[in-house]
PDB file of C-alpha atoms in Angstrom:
ATOM      1  CA  MET A  11      -3.588 -17.595  -8.542  1.00 49.00           C
ATOM      2  CA  GLU A  12      -1.400 -15.355  -6.420  1.00 54.00           C
ATOM      3  CA  ASN A  13       0.397 -17.009  -3.529  1.00 62.00           C
ATOM      4  CA  PRO A  14      -0.739 -15.044  -0.439  1.00 64.00           C
ATOM      5  CA  GLU A  15       2.615 -15.689   1.223  1.00 73.00           C
ATOM      6  CA  ASN A  16       4.537 -14.168  -1.717  1.00 82.00           C
ATOM      7  CA  TYR A  17       2.528 -11.143  -2.802  1.00 83.00           C
ATOM      8  CA  ILE A  18       5.736  -9.178  -3.474  1.00 90.00           C
ATOM      9  CA  PRO A  19       7.704 -11.212  -5.997  1.00 90.00           C
ATOM     10  CA  SER A  20       9.775  -8.114  -6.797  1.00 96.00           C
ATOM     11  CA  LEU A  21       9.937  -4.372  -6.248  1.00 97.00           C
ATOM     12  CA  ILE A  22      10.993  -3.965  -9.870  1.00 98.00           C
ATOM     13  CA  THR A  23       8.231  -2.513 -12.045  1.00 98.00           C
ATOM     14  CA  ALA A  24       8.163  -1.473 -15.691  1.00 97.00           C
ATOM     15  CA  THR A  25       6.743   1.997 -15.082  1.00 98.00           C
ATOM     16  CA  PRO A  26       6.220   4.519 -12.295  1.00 98.00           C
ATOM     17  CA  GLN A  27       2.455   3.865 -12.562  1.00 98.00           C
ATOM     18  CA  GLU A  28       3.029   0.173 -11.835  1.00 98.00           C
ATOM     19  CA  GLY A  29       5.281   1.248  -8.974  1.00 98.00           C
ATOM     20  CA  ARG A  30       2.542   3.423  -7.522  1.00 98.00           C
ATOM     21  CA  GLU A  31       0.032   0.576  -7.795  1.00 97.00           C
ATOM     22  CA  LEU A  32       2.480  -1.693  -5.992  1.00 97.00           C
ATOM     23  CA  ALA A  33       2.979   0.956  -3.286  1.00 98.00           C
ATOM     24  CA  ILE A  34      -0.773   1.092  -2.689  1.00 97.00           C
ATOM     25  CA  LYS A  35      -0.926  -2.707  -2.541  1.00 96.00           C
ATOM     26  CA  LEU A  36       1.916  -2.814  -0.013  1.00 96.00           C
ATOM     27  CA  ALA A  37       0.242  -0.165   2.150  1.00 95.00           C
ATOM     28  CA  ARG A  38      -3.037  -2.100   2.091  1.00 94.00           C
ATOM     29  CA  LYS A  39      -1.280  -5.362   2.957  1.00 94.00           C
ATOM     30  CA  SER A  40       0.479  -3.643   5.863  1.00 93.00           C
ATOM     31  CA  ILE A  41      -2.815  -2.410   7.282  1.00 92.00           C
ATOM     32  CA  ALA A  42      -4.305  -5.904   6.935  1.00 93.00           C
ATOM     33  CA  ALA A  43      -1.273  -7.370   8.722  1.00 94.00           C
ATOM     34  CA  ILE A  44      -1.602  -4.866  11.579  1.00 94.00           C
ATOM     35  CA  GLN A  45      -5.389  -5.104  11.945  1.00 94.00           C
ATOM     36  CA  THR A  46      -6.101  -8.721  11.094  1.00 96.00           C
ATOM     37  CA  ASP A  47      -9.867  -8.624  11.654  1.00 97.00           C
ATOM     38  CA  PRO A  48     -11.531  -7.631   8.348  1.00 95.00           C
ATOM     39  CA  GLU A  49     -14.774  -6.679  10.107  1.00 96.00           C
ATOM     40  CA  ILE A  50     -12.983  -4.197  12.347  1.00 95.00           C
ATOM     41  CA  ARG A  51     -11.159  -2.739   9.306  1.00 93.00           C
ATOM     42  CA  LYS A  52     -14.505  -2.361   7.547  1.00 93.00           C
ATOM     43  CA  LYS A  53     -16.026  -0.689  10.619  1.00 93.00           C
ATOM     44  CA  LEU A  54     -13.109   1.735  10.956  1.00 92.00           C
ATOM     45  CA  ARG A  55     -13.153   2.690   7.278  1.00 90.00           C
ATOM     46  CA  SER A  56     -15.871   5.311   7.792  1.00 90.00           C
ATOM     47  CA  ASP A  57     -13.824   6.894  10.594  1.00 90.00           C
ATOM     48  CA  TYR A  58     -10.749   7.541   8.486  1.00 88.00           C
ATOM     49  CA  ALA A  59     -12.742   8.311   5.342  1.00 90.00           C
ATOM     50  CA  ASN A  60     -14.032  11.439   7.080  1.00 93.00           C
ATOM     51  CA  ASP A  61     -10.844  12.428   8.903  1.00 95.00           C
ATOM     52  CA  THR A  62      -8.448  14.588   6.920  1.00 95.00           C
ATOM     53  CA  ASN A  63      -5.503  13.794   9.181  1.00 96.00           C
ATOM     54  CA  GLN A  64      -6.000  10.046   8.820  1.00 93.00           C
ATOM     55  CA  LEU A  65      -6.319  10.355   5.042  1.00 94.00           C
ATOM     56  CA  ILE A  66      -3.104  12.367   4.896  1.00 96.00           C
ATOM     57  CA  GLY A  67      -1.429   9.732   7.062  1.00 94.00           C
ATOM     58  CA  SER A  68      -2.554   7.026   4.642  1.00 93.00           C
ATOM     59  CA  ALA A  69      -1.176   9.011   1.722  1.00 96.00           C
ATOM     60  CA  GLN A  70       2.145   9.341   3.569  1.00 97.00           C
ATOM     61  CA  VAL A  71       2.370   5.564   3.989  1.00 96.00           C
ATOM     62  CA  VAL A  72       1.804   5.092   0.250  1.00 97.00           C
ATOM     63  CA  ALA A  73       4.399   7.784  -0.498  1.00 98.00           C
ATOM     64  CA  ILE A  74       7.013   6.035   1.648  1.00 97.00           C
ATOM     65  CA  GLU A  75       6.294   2.712  -0.054  1.00 97.00           C
ATOM     66  CA  PHE A  76       6.542   4.418  -3.456  1.00 98.00           C
ATOM     67  CA  GLN A  77       9.857   6.040  -2.487  1.00 98.00           C
ATOM     68  CA  THR A  78      11.270   2.596  -1.693  1.00 97.00           C
ATOM     69  CA  ILE A  79      10.003   1.140  -4.979  1.00 98.00           C
ATOM     70  CA  ALA A  80      11.332   4.098  -6.990  1.00 98.00           C
ATOM     71  CA  ALA A  81      14.778   3.652  -5.460  1.00 98.00           C
ATOM     72  CA  ALA A  82      14.699  -0.083  -6.229  1.00 98.00           C
ATOM     73  CA  ASN A  83      13.916   0.814  -9.846  1.00 98.00           C
ATOM     74  CA  ASN A  84      16.706   3.401 -10.094  1.00 98.00           C
ATOM     75  CA  TYR A  85      13.921   5.954 -10.506  1.00 97.00           C
ATOM     76  CA  TRP A  86      13.038   4.337 -13.879  1.00 96.00           C
ATOM     77  CA  ARG A  87      16.112   5.739 -15.606  1.00 92.00           C
TER      78      ARG A  87
END
């Protein structure tokens, strides 16, 4: 079972796909850390699901996380 306190054992991933999946996980964990009430997050989901600007903002967060992971992996060279 994953230790909730150590959900990022490493930024090193075998492939860019794994790196992207980690970036999404990090973005989701960040949102959960900012808005700690799961019921409020669930309620707000419909708001951002229908708002192009909020969806783009979410994609930008994932992209920034992925950029960090790619750099940590020497861009998988």
